[in-house]
Amino acid sequence: MIPSAVVSRADHPSTSVEAASLIVSYLEALGVEYVFGVPGGAIEPLYNALAVSSRRGGPRPVLARHEAGAAFMADGYARETGRLGVCCATSGPGATNLLTGIACAFDNSVPMLAITGQPSLPLFGKRALQESSCTGVNTVGMLQHCTRYNTLVSHADQLENKLVSALIRASQPPHGPVHLSIPVDLLRSQVEQRLSPQHLKRLLVKPSLIDEDAIHTLFEAVQRSRKTVLIVGGGCGEAIDAIMHFAELTDSCFVTTPDAKGLINPHHYLYRGVFGFAGHQSAHQALSDGVSLTLAIGTSLGEWTSGAWSASVLNHHLVHIDSNDEHLMRSPMAQQHVRGRIRSVFERLLDVMHIEQAALGLPWKPSRVHTDVAEVVVRTPDKREDMSSPIKPQRLMTELSNRFPPTTRFIADAGNSTAWSIHYLELRNRRMGLVPGMTMPAANSPTMHTPSRRGERRLDHAGWLRVLMDFAPMGWAIGAAVGIARGNPDYPVVCITGDGSYLMNGQEITVAAQEQLTVIFVVLNDAALGMVKHGQRLAGAEQIAFELPQVDFSLMAQSMGITGHVIRSPQDFNDLDMAEILNRKGPTLLDVRIDPEEVPPMGLRMQTLDTAP
């Protein structure tokens, strides 16, 4: 059912427009700047509408090299900007190529609109080329299980209502992708516009409903607690300032899930490291030593974010705070569930703390002496200072941490890249660069958030490091890095990927070149599917089907007109003109020959697979 506020158009009489143009007008009203995709006959009218839109400064297409790459780009764009990510593909194989990217967005709660084409309606059931309706290769059926809203638009009068329903659904928790499959003749048809894109935009403002009873119950639990530890999850983006203020007022140390590391300052005195996959021993210790209250905030509590369902988290000390009921279902042992928009929950909790304690004349004051994070985040024995060749992955993370500015967006691909980045990558402990007119945060600011170039508040999925959790396809980071850079071209993007992922999806680097985006692609080159190789060794399994050819990826880049360098040792970084790389309007590739014998911190994964020795 469409809300009445959308339906009301008393001040705007109905007008007839082409269906494809109607879709673009809604995207423009929502602030969407780019549509990522690959064109084809069944989606041609949408590209015609985007061509017109581009000329007037509205949404324009970004041409991906593969439809999965387009979905990954839309994913990255949504994470960076807080806007809807939009991708499109033609019928048949174009639509099926989107599937992995859409499934990735679904399992990682990324709002996305996918539009796919169909042959003309009269051709359904006649074996038309690339037919993918219910009488062909049913792409709507395929996407049913990885979308929040999924439909075939079979009549022109359905289009606007279904489009609005899809946009509303993508923007409400649980967030995720929505899909419209539209026949080409319908895209060309004239439709009566009865609703209002501007009304829809106002409806999509996030609600801030608060359960006062739940807030007071939570406050009482905090008051009683001898030791409170916070688990900051990937859904805490827009609430991170309030959460860090709460941690400081209550002197509560905090850990992050792997996907939330990029939301915080890793140099904060209360930070104890990453809990979960590739995490730190200090984080596990923080959750084990005399904890009387654990607040798990904005996290799915899946395998990688719960430490493989660790009993140190999933116990009666737990309070789970989230806007997503699907996440809350995973913590039935918790003493309390607090449902609601996380930012609103913590802002109200802080109000209650100040009011209640002021009434008693006992304001909250942290009592702990501030210590440097280097003393409290315990990493596995590492080789971050090792200067040997080939370069150690641990040392590579140090070089990347030190050589890129604090405004850099790092994105790590599935596999070893994720493990090394989660455990070792840091951000410079320096002031963040801001747009003119913005207030500069303190050097030890608890959050590393930075306003976008338009001065708007950063939204949910933003952070200096982005990784995947539950559904993690190889090559996601390559496309997502392009989407991040397209959404915010003012800051450099560093994509950390493996040679296996790059061989799958490396062609998307040419999109960064065509769009003149500053993306540095760092390829961890060990001539192997590294996580497979090391996993087989750790499990005592057969060593098989992990070897890759030794490829010079710098030469591949140069053949595409892109600057590439081979890095064999830490000293090779000194030969790079980093200022020139960061100022280049286009990508750079670093082919890093890492030590193939270094085992990434993947013990938790082995434990889950029940293959650890």
XYZ file of C-alpha atoms in Angstrom, residues 86-293:
208
model
C 21.470 1.732 -8.510
C 22.553 -0.848 -11.088
C 20.947 -2.124 -14.259
C 21.338 -4.884 -16.821
C 19.650 -6.234 -19.885
C 17.565 -9.400 -19.897
C 18.828 -12.977 -19.610
C 22.571 -13.240 -18.927
C 22.786 -9.547 -18.098
C 20.361 -10.094 -15.236
C 21.948 -13.351 -14.084
C 25.365 -11.678 -14.011
C 23.958 -9.214 -11.459
C 22.948 -12.028 -9.130
C 26.133 -12.314 -7.058
C 26.358 -8.566 -6.500
C 22.704 -8.376 -5.471
C 23.108 -11.335 -3.093
C 26.157 -9.628 -1.584
C 24.144 -6.452 -0.961
C 21.329 -8.510 0.560
C 23.498 -10.309 3.088
C 25.380 -7.104 3.953
C 22.240 -4.917 4.240
C 23.170 -2.431 1.505
C 20.256 -0.463 -0.014
C 20.249 -1.015 -3.763
C 17.850 -0.812 -6.694
C 18.483 -3.287 -9.512
C 16.614 -2.760 -12.793
C 16.665 -5.474 -15.425
C 15.086 -5.620 -18.848
C 12.812 -8.154 -20.511
C 11.762 -8.718 -24.128
C 8.458 -7.145 -25.130
C 5.431 -8.577 -23.364
C 3.859 -10.068 -26.538
C 7.032 -12.167 -26.993
C 6.806 -13.901 -23.623
C 6.649 -17.660 -24.082
C 7.856 -17.554 -27.703
C 11.547 -18.242 -27.021
C 12.563 -14.638 -27.623
C 16.281 -13.919 -27.389
C 17.372 -13.768 -23.727
C 13.830 -14.031 -22.412
C 14.007 -14.214 -18.623
C 10.358 -14.103 -17.593
C 8.449 -16.971 -15.960
C 8.284 -18.661 -19.380
C 12.047 -18.393 -19.909
C 15.061 -18.386 -17.596
C 13.166 -16.888 -14.684
C 15.408 -14.142 -13.287
C 12.658 -12.759 -11.046
C 12.414 -16.200 -9.493
C 16.191 -16.412 -9.095
C 16.328 -13.101 -7.251
C 13.411 -13.875 -4.961
C 15.635 -15.125 -2.161
C 18.172 -12.276 -2.115
C 16.011 -9.171 -2.449
C 13.740 -7.245 -0.107
C 11.272 -6.527 -2.910
C 11.219 -8.287 -6.269
C 8.688 -8.042 -9.085
C 7.992 -8.120 -12.786
C 6.245 -4.978 -13.984
C 3.691 -6.397 -16.407
C 1.528 -3.342 -17.088
C 2.306 0.352 -17.486
C -0.135 1.305 -14.738
C 1.849 -0.812 -12.272
C 5.162 0.927 -12.829
C 4.960 3.945 -10.559
C 3.356 2.105 -7.653
C 5.866 -0.739 -7.853
C 8.795 1.653 -8.226
C 7.716 3.608 -5.144
C 7.154 0.407 -3.165
C 10.641 -0.796 -4.104
C 12.291 2.490 -3.133
C 10.514 2.576 0.228
C 11.431 -1.028 0.960
C 15.115 -0.556 0.113
C 15.291 2.410 2.485
C 13.743 0.734 5.536
C 15.465 -1.677 7.931
C 16.350 -4.366 7.260
C 18.000 -2.592 4.347
C 18.887 -4.415 1.187
C 18.439 -4.658 -2.576
C 15.164 -4.455 -4.471
C 14.580 -5.564 -8.056
C 12.297 -4.447 -10.864
C 12.174 -6.460 -14.081
C 10.612 -4.385 -16.856
C 9.761 -5.383 -20.469
C 11.297 -3.126 -23.094
C 7.975 -2.129 -24.645
C 6.730 -1.026 -21.257
C 9.890 1.068 -20.717
C 9.072 2.881 -23.969
C 5.385 3.371 -23.189
C 3.740 6.529 -21.916
C 2.575 6.307 -18.313
C 0.417 8.584 -16.227
C 2.447 10.074 -13.373
C 0.118 10.179 -10.392
C 2.541 10.299 -7.469
C 5.236 12.731 -6.390
C 8.968 12.001 -6.173
C 9.428 14.920 -3.776
C 6.782 13.565 -1.415
C 8.554 10.211 -1.546
C 11.876 11.817 -0.633
C 10.325 13.297 2.496
C 8.801 9.939 3.430
C 12.186 8.245 3.322
C 13.584 10.301 6.207
C 14.565 7.777 8.866
C 12.146 7.510 11.794
C 13.469 7.980 15.318
C 10.932 6.071 17.383
C 12.213 5.287 20.877
C 10.964 2.785 23.454
C 11.260 4.819 26.667
C 10.794 1.774 28.885
C 13.630 -0.013 27.100
C 15.911 3.030 27.471
C 15.294 3.241 31.219
C 15.797 -0.506 31.643
C 19.088 -0.188 29.770
C 20.087 2.796 31.917
C 19.451 0.795 35.078
C 21.569 -2.073 33.755
C 24.415 0.362 33.042
C 24.096 1.782 36.554
C 24.360 -1.691 38.124
C 27.219 -2.865 35.932
C 30.668 -3.275 37.468
C 32.298 -3.565 34.054
C 30.623 -2.733 30.744
C 32.130 -3.608 27.369
C 30.764 -2.385 24.045
C 30.832 -4.402 20.831
C 30.527 -1.824 18.064
C 29.074 -3.360 14.895
C 28.982 -2.324 11.263
C 25.499 -0.809 11.628
C 26.726 1.929 13.993
C 27.941 4.384 11.348
C 25.663 7.342 11.920
C 25.571 6.734 15.700
C 29.287 6.416 16.343
C 29.708 9.871 17.940
C 26.994 9.166 20.514
C 28.308 5.647 21.172
C 31.843 6.907 21.789
C 30.530 9.650 24.082
C 28.693 6.974 26.063
C 31.845 4.827 26.276
C 33.852 7.761 27.609
C 31.221 8.823 30.157
C 30.938 5.287 31.529
C 34.640 4.472 31.145
C 33.656 1.403 29.121
C 36.236 -0.160 26.856
C 35.021 -1.175 23.420
C 35.846 -3.627 20.686
C 34.595 -3.650 17.121
C 33.374 -6.336 14.804
C 35.577 -6.712 11.698
C 33.200 -4.648 9.556
C 33.143 -1.807 12.103
C 36.878 -1.243 12.512
C 36.686 1.536 9.944
C 34.111 3.449 12.002
C 36.401 4.274 14.900
C 39.756 5.795 15.682
C 42.043 2.788 16.307
C 44.153 5.040 18.553
C 41.335 5.704 21.038
C 42.372 4.950 24.617
C 39.324 2.706 25.267
C 39.738 0.609 22.100
C 40.727 -3.017 22.667
C 40.833 -4.246 19.076
C 38.716 -6.251 16.672
C 36.573 -9.116 17.953
C 35.773 -11.896 15.513
C 37.443 -13.004 12.306
C 41.135 -11.960 12.105
C 40.671 -10.129 15.395
C 42.924 -9.388 18.341
C 43.536 -11.356 21.517
C 43.023 -8.177 23.533
C 39.455 -7.949 22.226
C 38.682 -11.506 23.309
C 40.287 -10.793 26.680
C 38.219 -7.630 27.164
C 35.028 -9.658 26.793
C 36.188 -12.393 29.162
C 37.564 -10.650 32.254
C 34.839 -9.942 34.805
C 32.329 -8.425 32.402
C 28.917 -7.809 33.945
C 27.305 -6.102 30.934
